[in-house]
JSON list of C-alpha atoms in Angstrom, two decimals:
[
{"chain": "A", "resi": 1, "resn": "ARG", "atom": "CA", "xyz": [0.00, 0.00, 0.00]},
{"chain": "A", "resi": 2, "resn": "GLN", "atom": "CA", "xyz": [1.32, 3.41, -1.00]},
{"chain": "A", "resi": 3, "resn": "LYS", "atom": "CA", "xyz": [1.24, 6.47, 1.25]},
{"chain": "A", "resi": 4, "resn": "LYS", "atom": "CA", "xyz": [-0.94, 8.34, -1.23]},
{"chain": "A", "resi": 5, "resn": "ASP", "atom": "CA", "xyz": [-3.56, 5.59, -1.73]},
{"chain": "A", "resi": 6, "resn": "GLY", "atom": "CA", "xyz": [-6.97, 7.14, -1.09]},
{"chain": "A", "resi": 7, "resn": "VAL", "atom": "CA", "xyz": [-5.80, 10.76, -1.22]},
{"chain": "A", "resi": 8, "resn": "LEU", "atom": "CA", "xyz": [-8.21, 13.28, -2.76]},
{"chain": "A", "resi": 9, "resn": "MET", "atom": "CA", "xyz": [-6.53, 16.32, -4.31]},
{"chain": "A", "resi": 10, "resn": "VAL", "atom": "CA", "xyz": [-8.56, 19.17, -5.82]},
{"chain": "A", "resi": 11, "resn": "LEU", "atom": "CA", "xyz": [-6.63, 21.38, -8.24]},
{"chain": "A", "resi": 12, "resn": "HIS", "atom": "CA", "xyz": [-7.47, 24.71, -9.86]},
{"chain": "A", "resi": 13, "resn": "GLY", "atom": "CA", "xyz": [-8.69, 24.11, -13.40]},
{"chain": "A", "resi": 14, "resn": "GLU", "atom": "CA", "xyz": [-6.28, 26.57, -15.03]},
{"chain": "A", "resi": 15, "resn": "SER", "atom": "CA", "xyz": [-3.30, 27.11, -12.74]},
{"chain": "A", "resi": 16, "resn": "LEU", "atom": "CA", "xyz": [-3.32, 23.57, -11.27]},
{"chain": "A", "resi": 17, "resn": "ASP", "atom": "CA", "xyz": [-2.74, 25.07, -7.83]},
{"chain": "A", "resi": 18, "resn": "LEU", "atom": "CA", "xyz": [-3.71, 22.74, -4.98]},
{"chain": "A", "resi": 19, "resn": "LEU", "atom": "CA", "xyz": [-7.06, 23.89, -3.54]},
{"chain": "A", "resi": 20, "resn": "HIS", "atom": "CA", "xyz": [-7.83, 21.04, -1.15]},
{"chain": "A", "resi": 21, "resn": "GLU", "atom": "CA", "xyz": [-6.33, 17.75, -0.02]},
{"chain": "A", "resi": 22, "resn": "THR", "atom": "CA", "xyz": [-7.78, 15.06, 2.25]},
{"chain": "A", "resi": 23, "resn": "ARG", "atom": "CA", "xyz": [-7.54, 11.34, 2.85]},
{"chain": "A", "resi": 24, "resn": "ASP", "atom": "CA", "xyz": [-10.67, 9.69, 4.22]},
{"chain": "A", "resi": 25, "resn": "SER", "atom": "CA", "xyz": [-10.06, 6.41, 2.40]},
{"chain": "A", "resi": 26, "resn": "LYS", "atom": "CA", "xyz": [-6.87, 4.37, 2.66]},
{"chain": "A", "resi": 27, "resn": "GLU", "atom": "CA", "xyz": [-7.51, 2.41, -0.55]},
{"chain": "A", "resi": 28, "resn": "TRP", "atom": "CA", "xyz": [-7.32, 3.23, -4.27]},
{"chain": "A", "resi": 29, "resn": "ILE", "atom": "CA", "xyz": [-9.74, 5.74, -5.75]},
{"chain": "A", "resi": 30, "resn": "ALA", "atom": "CA", "xyz": [-11.34, 4.25, -8.87]},
{"chain": "A", "resi": 31, "resn": "ASP", "atom": "CA", "xyz": [-13.69, 7.04, -9.95]},
{"chain": "A", "resi": 32, "resn": "ALA", "atom": "CA", "xyz": [-14.52, 10.66, -9.14]},
{"chain": "A", "resi": 33, "resn": "LYS", "atom": "CA", "xyz": [-17.39, 12.85, -10.37]},
{"chain": "A", "resi": 34, "resn": "TYR", "atom": "CA", "xyz": [-18.99, 16.18, -9.61]},
{"chain": "A", "resi": 35, "resn": "SER", "atom": "CA", "xyz": [-22.77, 16.26, -9.41]},
{"chain": "A", "resi": 36, "resn": "PRO", "atom": "CA", "xyz": [-24.47, 18.17, -12.26]},
{"chain": "A", "resi": 37, "resn": "ASP", "atom": "CA", "xyz": [-25.36, 21.01, -9.87]},
{"chain": "A", "resi": 38, "resn": "GLY", "atom": "CA", "xyz": [-21.70, 21.29, -8.84]},
{"chain": "A", "resi": 39, "resn": "ALA", "atom": "CA", "xyz": [-22.51, 20.95, -5.14]},
{"chain": "A", "resi": 40, "resn": "THR", "atom": "CA", "xyz": [-21.12, 17.45, -4.52]},
{"chain": "A", "resi": 41, "resn": "LEU", "atom": "CA", "xyz": [-17.92, 15.63, -5.36]},
{"chain": "A", "resi": 42, "resn": "ALA", "atom": "CA", "xyz": [-18.23, 11.84, -5.14]},
{"chain": "A", "resi": 43, "resn": "ILE", "atom": "CA", "xyz": [-15.26, 9.46, -5.10]},
{"chain": "A", "resi": 44, "resn": "ALA", "atom": "CA", "xyz": [-15.48, 5.69, -5.44]},
{"chain": "A", "resi": 45, "resn": "SER", "atom": "CA", "xyz": [-12.96, 3.73, -3.40]},
{"chain": "A", "resi": 46, "resn": "TYR", "atom": "CA", "xyz": [-11.59, 0.22, -3.22]},
{"chain": "A", "resi": 47, "resn": "ASP", "atom": "CA", "xyz": [-12.62, 0.15, 0.44]},
{"chain": "A", "resi": 48, "resn": "ASN", "atom": "CA", "xyz": [-16.21, -0.56, -0.81]},
{"chain": "A", "resi": 49, "resn": "LYS", "atom": "CA", "xyz": [-17.44, 2.98, -0.11]},
{"chain": "A", "resi": 50, "resn": "ILE", "atom": "CA", "xyz": [-18.43, 6.13, -2.00]},
{"chain": "A", "resi": 51, "resn": "TYR", "atom": "CA", "xyz": [-17.45, 9.38, -0.26]},
{"chain": "A", "resi": 52, "resn": "LEU", "atom": "CA", "xyz": [-19.60, 12.49, -0.76]},
{"chain": "A", "resi": 53, "resn": "TYR", "atom": "CA", "xyz": [-17.98, 15.90, -0.29]},
{"chain": "A", "resi": 54, "resn": "ASP", "atom": "CA", "xyz": [-19.77, 19.25, 0.04]},
{"chain": "A", "resi": 55, "resn": "VAL", "atom": "CA", "xyz": [-18.10, 21.54, -2.50]},
{"chain": "A", "resi": 56, "resn": "HIS", "atom": "CA", "xyz": [-19.55, 24.74, -1.01]},
{"chain": "A", "resi": 57, "resn": "ARG", "atom": "CA", "xyz": [-18.21, 23.89, 2.46]},
{"chain": "A", "resi": 58, "resn": "ASN", "atom": "CA", "xyz": [-14.59, 23.54, 1.42]},
{"chain": "A", "resi": 59, "resn": "TYR", "atom": "CA", "xyz": [-15.05, 19.88, 0.47]},
{"chain": "A", "resi": 60, "resn": "GLU", "atom": "CA", "xyz": [-16.27, 18.80, 3.88]},
{"chain": "A", "resi": 61, "resn": "LEU", "atom": "CA", "xyz": [-17.16, 15.10, 4.03]},
{"chain": "A", "resi": 62, "resn": "ARG", "atom": "CA", "xyz": [-20.95, 15.07, 4.13]},
{"chain": "A", "resi": 63, "resn": "ALA", "atom": "CA", "xyz": [-21.85, 11.37, 3.83]},
{"chain": "A", "resi": 64, "resn": "LYS", "atom": "CA", "xyz": [-20.74, 7.90, 2.78]},
{"chain": "A", "resi": 65, "resn": "CYS", "atom": "CA", "xyz": [-22.50, 5.35, 0.58]},
{"chain": "A", "resi": 66, "resn": "GLU", "atom": "CA", "xyz": [-21.83, 1.99, 2.20]},
{"chain": "A", "resi": 67, "resn": "GLY", "atom": "CA", "xyz": [-24.12, -0.46, 0.41]},
{"chain": "A", "resi": 68, "resn": "HIS", "atom": "CA", "xyz": [-21.46, -2.33, -1.58]},
{"chain": "A", "resi": 69, "resn": "ASN", "atom": "CA", "xyz": [-19.71, -5.51, -0.48]},
{"chain": "A", "resi": 70, "resn": "SER", "atom": "CA", "xyz": [-16.82, -5.14, -2.93]},
{"chain": "A", "resi": 71, "resn": "PHE", "atom": "CA", "xyz": [-14.60, -2.39, -4.32]},
{"chain": "A", "resi": 72, "resn": "VAL", "atom": "CA", "xyz": [-16.53, 0.36, -6.11]},
{"chain": "A", "resi": 73, "resn": "GLN", "atom": "CA", "xyz": [-15.48, 0.90, -9.72]},
{"chain": "A", "resi": 74, "resn": "HIS", "atom": "CA", "xyz": [-17.91, 3.28, -11.46]},
{"chain": "A", "resi": 75, "resn": "ILE", "atom": "CA", "xyz": [-20.40, 5.97, -10.42]},
{"chain": "A", "resi": 76, "resn": "ASP", "atom": "CA", "xyz": [-22.98, 8.12, -12.22]},
{"chain": "A", "resi": 77, "resn": "PHE", "atom": "CA", "xyz": [-25.11, 11.00, -10.94]},
{"chain": "A", "resi": 78, "resn": "SER", "atom": "CA", "xyz": [-28.72, 11.54, -11.94]},
{"chain": "A", "resi": 79, "resn": "GLU", "atom": "CA", "xyz": [-29.37, 14.70, -13.95]},
{"chain": "A", "resi": 80, "resn": "ASP", "atom": "CA", "xyz": [-31.15, 16.29, -10.97]},
{"chain": "A", "resi": 81, "resn": "SER", "atom": "CA", "xyz": [-28.19, 15.43, -8.67]},
{"chain": "A", "resi": 82, "resn": "GLU", "atom": "CA", "xyz": [-30.52, 13.53, -6.31]},
{"chain": "A", "resi": 83, "resn": "TYR", "atom": "CA", "xyz": [-29.21, 9.98, -6.84]},
{"chain": "A", "resi": 84, "resn": "ILE", "atom": "CA", "xyz": [-26.03, 8.02, -7.51]},
{"chain": "A", "resi": 85, "resn": "ARG", "atom": "CA", "xyz": [-25.78, 4.65, -9.22]},
{"chain": "A", "resi": 86, "resn": "SER", "atom": "CA", "xyz": [-22.66, 2.54, -8.90]},
{"chain": "A", "resi": 87, "resn": "ASN", "atom": "CA", "xyz": [-21.00, -0.74, -9.89]},
{"chain": "A", "resi": 88, "resn": "CYS", "atom": "CA", "xyz": [-18.60, -2.79, -7.81]},
{"chain": "A", "resi": 89, "resn": "GLY", "atom": "CA", "xyz": [-16.24, -5.75, -8.14]},
{"chain": "A", "resi": 90, "resn": "GLY", "atom": "CA", "xyz": [-19.08, -8.05, -7.11]},
{"chain": "A", "resi": 91, "resn": "PHE", "atom": "CA", "xyz": [-20.98, -7.13, -10.31]},
{"chain": "A", "resi": 92, "resn": "ASP", "atom": "CA", "xyz": [-23.67, -5.25, -8.40]},
{"chain": "A", "resi": 93, "resn": "LEU", "atom": "CA", "xyz": [-25.63, -2.21, -9.53]},
{"chain": "A", "resi": 94, "resn": "LEU", "atom": "CA", "xyz": [-26.71, -0.16, -6.51]},
{"chain": "A", "resi": 95, "resn": "PHE", "atom": "CA", "xyz": [-28.44, 3.18, -6.00]},
{"chain": "A", "resi": 96, "resn": "HIS", "atom": "CA", "xyz": [-27.86, 5.69, -3.20]},
{"chain": "A", "resi": 97, "resn": "LYS", "atom": "CA", "xyz": [-29.28, 9.07, -2.25]},
{"chain": "A", "resi": 98, "resn": "ASN", "atom": "CA", "xyz": [-26.86, 11.92, -2.75]},
{"chain": "A", "resi": 99, "resn": "GLU", "atom": "CA", "xyz": [-28.20, 13.83, 0.25]},
{"chain": "A", "resi": 100, "resn": "ASP", "atom": "CA", "xyz": [-27.20, 11.35, 2.94]},
{"chain": "A", "resi": 101, "resn": "GLY", "atom": "CA", "xyz": [-25.73, 8.30, 1.18]},
{"chain": "A", "resi": 102, "resn": "ALA", "atom": "CA", "xyz": [-28.67, 6.04, 2.07]},
{"chain": "A", "resi": 103, "resn": "VAL", "atom": "CA", "xyz": [-29.25, 2.95, -0.07]},
{"chain": "A", "resi": 104, "resn": "VAL", "atom": "CA", "xyz": [-32.32, 3.03, -2.32]},
{"chain": "A", "resi": 105, "resn": "ASN", "atom": "CA", "xyz": [-33.94, -0.32, -1.51]},
{"chain": "A", "resi": 106, "resn": "SER", "atom": "CA", "xyz": [-36.54, -0.11, -4.30]},
{"chain": "A", "resi": 107, "resn": "PRO", "atom": "CA", "xyz": [-34.60, 0.57, -7.53]},
{"chain": "A", "resi": 108, "resn": "SER", "atom": "CA", "xyz": [-37.83, 0.38, -9.54]},
{"chain": "A", "resi": 109, "resn": "MET", "atom": "CA", "xyz": [-38.78, 3.80, -8.16]},
{"chain": "A", "resi": 110, "resn": "LEU", "atom": "CA", "xyz": [-35.89, 5.23, -10.21]},
{"chain": "A", "resi": 111, "resn": "LYS", "atom": "CA", "xyz": [-36.93, 3.69, -13.54]},
{"chain": "A", "resi": 112, "resn": "ASP", "atom": "CA", "xyz": [-37.75, 7.09, -15.05]},
{"chain": "A", "resi": 113, "resn": "VAL", "atom": "CA", "xyz": [-34.71, 8.91, -13.66]},
{"chain": "A", "resi": 114, "resn": "LYS", "atom": "CA", "xyz": [-32.38, 10.38, -16.28]},
{"chain": "A", "resi": 115, "resn": "TRP", "atom": "CA", "xyz": [-28.65, 10.03, -15.72]},
{"chain": "A", "resi": 116, "resn": "ALA", "atom": "CA", "xyz": [-26.03, 12.68, -16.38]},
{"chain": "A", "resi": 117, "resn": "SER", "atom": "CA", "xyz": [-23.47, 10.13, -17.60]},
{"chain": "A", "resi": 118, "resn": "THR", "atom": "CA", "xyz": [-23.22, 6.46, -18.56]},
{"chain": "A", "resi": 119, "resn": "THR", "atom": "CA", "xyz": [-19.98, 5.14, -17.10]},
{"chain": "A", "resi": 120, "resn": "CYS", "atom": "CA", "xyz": [-21.49, 2.23, -15.15]},
{"chain": "A", "resi": 121, "resn": "CYS", "atom": "CA", "xyz": [-20.91, -0.87, -17.29]},
{"chain": "A", "resi": 122, "resn": "LEU", "atom": "CA", "xyz": [-23.79, -2.60, -15.52]},
{"chain": "A", "resi": 123, "resn": "CYS", "atom": "CA", "xyz": [-26.84, -0.44, -16.20]},
{"chain": "A", "resi": 124, "resn": "TRP", "atom": "CA", "xyz": [-29.98, -0.44, -18.32]},
{"chain": "A", "resi": 125, "resn": "GLU", "atom": "CA", "xyz": [-28.44, 1.61, -21.15]},
{"chain": "A", "resi": 126, "resn": "ALA", "atom": "CA", "xyz": [-25.46, -0.75, -21.51]},
{"chain": "A", "resi": 127, "resn": "GLN", "atom": "CA", "xyz": [-27.11, -4.15, -21.06]},
{"chain": "A", "resi": 128, "resn": "GLY", "atom": "CA", "xyz": [-26.91, -5.01, -24.77]},
{"chain": "A", "resi": 129, "resn": "MET", "atom": "CA", "xyz": [-23.12, -5.05, -24.85]},
{"chain": "A", "resi": 130, "resn": "TRP", "atom": "CA", "xyz": [-22.93, -8.07, -22.54]},
{"chain": "A", "resi": 131, "resn": "PRO", "atom": "CA", "xyz": [-23.21, -11.53, -24.20]},
{"chain": "A", "resi": 132, "resn": "GLU", "atom": "CA", "xyz": [-26.17, -13.73, -23.28]},
{"chain": "A", "resi": 133, "resn": "VAL", "atom": "CA", "xyz": [-23.78, -16.64, -22.65]},
{"chain": "A", "resi": 134, "resn": "THR", "atom": "CA", "xyz": [-20.55, -15.82, -20.86]},
{"chain": "A", "resi": 135, "resn": "ASP", "atom": "CA", "xyz": [-17.51, -15.90, -23.12]},
{"chain": "A", "resi": 136, "resn": "GLU", "atom": "CA", "xyz": [-15.06, -14.40, -20.61]},
{"chain": "A", "resi": 137, "resn": "THR", "atom": "CA", "xyz": [-15.81, -10.90, -21.92]},
{"chain": "A", "resi": 138, "resn": "MET", "atom": "CA", "xyz": [-14.89, -8.37, -19.24]},
{"chain": "A", "resi": 139, "resn": "TYR", "atom": "CA", "xyz": [-15.68, -4.72, -19.84]},
{"chain": "A", "resi": 140, "resn": "ASN", "atom": "CA", "xyz": [-13.55, -2.41, -17.74]},
{"chain": "A", "resi": 141, "resn": "ALA", "atom": "CA", "xyz": [-15.19, 0.92, -18.56]},
{"chain": "A", "resi": 142, "resn": "CYS", "atom": "CA", "xyz": [-17.72, 2.60, -20.82]},
{"chain": "A", "resi": 143, "resn": "ASP", "atom": "CA", "xyz": [-18.95, 6.09, -21.76]},
{"chain": "A", "resi": 144, "resn": "SER", "atom": "CA", "xyz": [-21.53, 7.67, -24.04]},
{"chain": "A", "resi": 145, "resn": "ASN", "atom": "CA", "xyz": [-21.74, 10.86, -26.08]},
{"chain": "A", "resi": 146, "resn": "GLY", "atom": "CA", "xyz": [-25.52, 10.57, -26.41]},
{"chain": "A", "resi": 147, "resn": "SER", "atom": "CA", "xyz": [-25.53, 8.68, -29.71]},
{"chain": "A", "resi": 148, "resn": "LEU", "atom": "CA", "xyz": [-22.74, 6.14, -29.24]},
{"chain": "A", "resi": 149, "resn": "LEU", "atom": "CA", "xyz": [-21.75, 3.88, -26.35]},
{"chain": "A", "resi": 150, "resn": "ALA", "atom": "CA", "xyz": [-18.02, 3.14, -26.16]},
{"chain": "A", "resi": 151, "resn": "ALA", "atom": "CA", "xyz": [-16.74, 0.25, -24.06]},
{"chain": "A", "resi": 152, "resn": "VAL", "atom": "CA", "xyz": [-13.26, -1.19, -23.50]},
{"chain": "A", "resi": 153, "resn": "ASP", "atom": "CA", "xyz": [-12.44, -4.72, -22.47]},
{"chain": "A", "resi": 154, "resn": "SER", "atom": "CA", "xyz": [-9.71, -6.91, -21.02]},
{"chain": "A", "resi": 155, "resn": "ARG", "atom": "CA", "xyz": [-8.63, -8.06, -24.48]},
{"chain": "A", "resi": 156, "resn": "GLY", "atom": "CA", "xyz": [-7.52, -4.63, -25.70]},
{"chain": "A", "resi": 157, "resn": "ASN", "atom": "CA", "xyz": [-10.66, -3.83, -27.70]},
{"chain": "A", "resi": 158, "resn": "LEU", "atom": "CA", "xyz": [-12.59, -0.59, -28.10]},
{"chain": "A", "resi": 159, "resn": "CYS", "atom": "CA", "xyz": [-16.20, -1.50, -28.87]},
{"chain": "A", "resi": 160, "resn": "LEU", "atom": "CA", "xyz": [-18.76, 1.00, -30.20]},
{"chain": "A", "resi": 161, "resn": "TYR", "atom": "CA", "xyz": [-22.53, 0.53, -29.96]},
{"chain": "A", "resi": 162, "resn": "ASN", "atom": "CA", "xyz": [-25.52, 2.65, -30.82]},
{"chain": "A", "resi": 163, "resn": "PHE", "atom": "CA", "xyz": [-26.79, 4.30, -27.64]},
{"chain": "A", "resi": 164, "resn": "PRO", "atom": "CA", "xyz": [-28.64, 3.07, -25.71]},
{"chain": "A", "resi": 165, "resn": "ALA", "atom": "CA", "xyz": [-27.50, -0.53, -26.21]},
{"chain": "A", "resi": 166, "resn": "ILE", "atom": "CA", "xyz": [-30.47, -2.35, -24.73]},
{"chain": "A", "resi": 167, "resn": "SER", "atom": "CA", "xyz": [-30.99, -5.32, -27.09]},
{"chain": "A", "resi": 168, "resn": "LYS", "atom": "CA", "xyz": [-29.17, -8.54, -26.26]},
{"chain": "A", "resi": 169, "resn": "GLY", "atom": "CA", "xyz": [-26.46, -9.24, -28.78]},
{"chain": "A", "resi": 170, "resn": "ALA", "atom": "CA", "xyz": [-26.35, -5.63, -29.95]},
{"chain": "A", "resi": 171, "resn": "LEU", "atom": "CA", "xyz": [-24.11, -5.13, -32.98]},
{"chain": "A", "resi": 172, "resn": "SER", "atom": "CA", "xyz": [-20.84, -3.33, -32.39]},
{"chain": "A", "resi": 173, "resn": "LEU", "atom": "CA", "xyz": [-17.82, -1.94, -34.18]},
{"chain": "A", "resi": 174, "resn": "HIS", "atom": "CA", "xyz": [-14.53, -3.22, -32.79]},
{"chain": "A", "resi": 175, "resn": "LYS", "atom": "CA", "xyz": [-11.27, -1.27, -32.93]},
{"chain": "A", "resi": 176, "resn": "ARG", "atom": "CA", "xyz": [-7.92, -2.18, -31.45]},
{"chain": "A", "resi": 177, "resn": "ALA", "atom": "CA", "xyz": [-4.78, -0.18, -30.74]},
{"chain": "A", "resi": 178, "resn": "HIS", "atom": "CA", "xyz": [-3.74, -1.49, -27.30]},
{"chain": "A", "resi": 179, "resn": "VAL", "atom": "CA", "xyz": [-1.79, -4.71, -26.88]},
{"chain": "A", "resi": 180, "resn": "ALA", "atom": "CA", "xyz": [-3.76, -5.94, -23.85]},
{"chain": "A", "resi": 181, "resn": "GLN", "atom": "CA", "xyz": [-6.23, -4.77, -21.20]},
{"chain": "A", "resi": 182, "resn": "VAL", "atom": "CA", "xyz": [-7.75, -1.29, -21.64]},
{"chain": "A", "resi": 183, "resn": "THR", "atom": "CA", "xyz": [-8.52, 0.35, -18.30]},
{"chain": "A", "resi": 184, "resn": "ASN", "atom": "CA", "xyz": [-10.66, 3.37, -19.19]},
{"chain": "A", "resi": 185, "resn": "VAL", "atom": "CA", "xyz": [-12.50, 5.22, -21.96]},
{"chain": "A", "resi": 186, "resn": "ARG", "atom": "CA", "xyz": [-13.96, 8.74, -22.18]},
{"chain": "A", "resi": 187, "resn": "PHE", "atom": "CA", "xyz": [-15.46, 11.04, -24.82]},
{"chain": "A", "resi": 188, "resn": "ASN", "atom": "CA", "xyz": [-14.38, 14.66, -24.89]},
{"chain": "A", "resi": 189, "resn": "ALA", "atom": "CA", "xyz": [-16.90, 17.41, -24.05]},
{"chain": "A", "resi": 190, "resn": "ASP", "atom": "CA", "xyz": [-18.53, 17.62, -27.49]},
{"chain": "A", "resi": 191, "resn": "GLY", "atom": "CA", "xyz": [-18.31, 13.88, -28.22]},
{"chain": "A", "resi": 192, "resn": "SER", "atom": "CA", "xyz": [-16.11, 14.31, -31.29]},
{"chain": "A", "resi": 193, "resn": "TYR", "atom": "CA", "xyz": [-13.08, 12.51, -29.85]},
{"chain": "A", "resi": 194, "resn": "LEU", "atom": "CA", "xyz": [-12.57, 9.42, -27.73]},
{"chain": "A", "resi": 195, "resn": "PHE", "atom": "CA", "xyz": [-9.69, 8.57, -25.41]},
{"chain": "A", "resi": 196, "resn": "THR", "atom": "CA", "xyz": [-8.65, 5.11, -24.22]},
{"chain": "A", "resi": 197, "resn": "ALA", "atom": "CA", "xyz": [-6.11, 4.32, -21.51]},
{"chain": "A", "resi": 198, "resn": "GLY", "atom": "CA", "xyz": [-4.11, 1.13, -21.76]},
{"chain": "A", "resi": 199, "resn": "GLY", "atom": "CA", "xyz": [-3.00, -0.96, -18.81]},
{"chain": "A", "resi": 200, "resn": "PRO", "atom": "CA", "xyz": [0.16, -3.01, -19.49]},
{"chain": "A", "resi": 201, "resn": "ASP", "atom": "CA", "xyz": [1.13, -0.85, -22.50]},
{"chain": "A", "resi": 202, "resn": "ARG", "atom": "CA", "xyz": [0.81, 2.42, -20.52]},
{"chain": "A", "resi": 203, "resn": "THR", "atom": "CA", "xyz": [-0.54, 4.11, -23.63]},
{"chain": "A", "resi": 204, "resn": "LEU", "atom": "CA", "xyz": [-3.18, 6.81, -24.08]},
{"chain": "A", "resi": 205, "resn": "CYS", "atom": "CA", "xyz": [-4.87, 6.64, -27.49]},
{"chain": "A", "resi": 206, "resn": "GLN", "atom": "CA", "xyz": [-6.96, 9.37, -29.11]},
{"chain": "A", "resi": 207, "resn": "TRP", "atom": "CA", "xyz": [-9.71, 8.42, -31.58]},
{"chain": "A", "resi": 208, "resn": "ARG", "atom": "CA", "xyz": [-11.64, 10.73, -33.88]},
{"chain": "A", "resi": 209, "resn": "VAL", "atom": "CA", "xyz": [-15.36, 9.98, -34.00]},
{"chain": "A", "resi": 210, "resn": "SER", "atom": "CA", "xyz": [-16.96, 10.11, -37.44]},
{"chain": "A", "resi": 211, "resn": "ARG", "atom": "CA", "xyz": [-20.13, 8.67, -38.88]},
{"chain": "A", "resi": 212, "resn": "ARG", "atom": "CA", "xyz": [-20.29, 7.61, -42.48]},
{"chain": "A", "resi": 213, "resn": "ALA", "atom": "CA", "xyz": [-23.16, 9.12, -44.43]},
{"chain": "A", "resi": 214, "resn": "ALA", "atom": "CA", "xyz": [-25.88, 6.68, -45.41]},
{"chain": "A", "resi": 215, "resn": "PRO", "atom": "CA", "xyz": [-25.74, 5.72, -49.12]},
{"chain": "A", "resi": 216, "resn": "ALA", "atom": "CA", "xyz": [-28.07, 7.72, -51.33]},
{"chain": "A", "resi": 217, "resn": "PRO", "atom": "CA", "xyz": [-31.14, 5.81, -52.53]},
{"chain": "A", "resi": 218, "resn": "ARG", "atom": "CA", "xyz": [-30.97, 4.46, -56.06]},
{"chain": "A", "resi": 219, "resn": "PRO", "atom": "CA", "xyz": [-33.11, 6.34, -58.59]},
{"chain": "A", "resi": 220, "resn": "GLU", "atom": "CA", "xyz": [-36.16, 4.47, -59.75]},
{"chain": "A", "resi": 221, "resn": "ALA", "atom": "CA", "xyz": [-35.92, 3.03, -63.24]}
]
């Protein structure tokens, strides 16, 4: 274990000056996201918890989400900043309240909630990328730009699906630039570029997103 495992550092967006530093977790931090309203910073830790910090109170720790029984990998906020969904190493999809970190015991009540991002590999919008019969496929991360769902796997592949990918066996476009496991994937702000982070190859790849125009219809004879 390294001395900096679990450290949260908040830097100024332009100068990169250190604004705040704390260490409430002693394990790796796997994900970090601000709520859409900018009031909460959530970090997902390998100690099975999600830590919620109050941005307007100098990043004071407000609550913890403690429903998971394995390390937390991915988190998404709802568009209204009221809820958090998360995935863990036990292949669970859980929901918590942003206000106090309480577990939502009836997920069906959130069926109409809209989410600000799609980085949880186990969620309704990404269910079609998983095979019906296990073939050792392991997706490490995913992201969406609103029209495409990008996912990366343990074999070095970048897989692109139409978004949402809700049909079992959804068709995908496979690209490969990494030699082995890909650890993360993200679109840029306008969705025109895609970035993938390799594991063993320690490589960051940039992809340009383009859609081919549909062929023009043939003129009638």
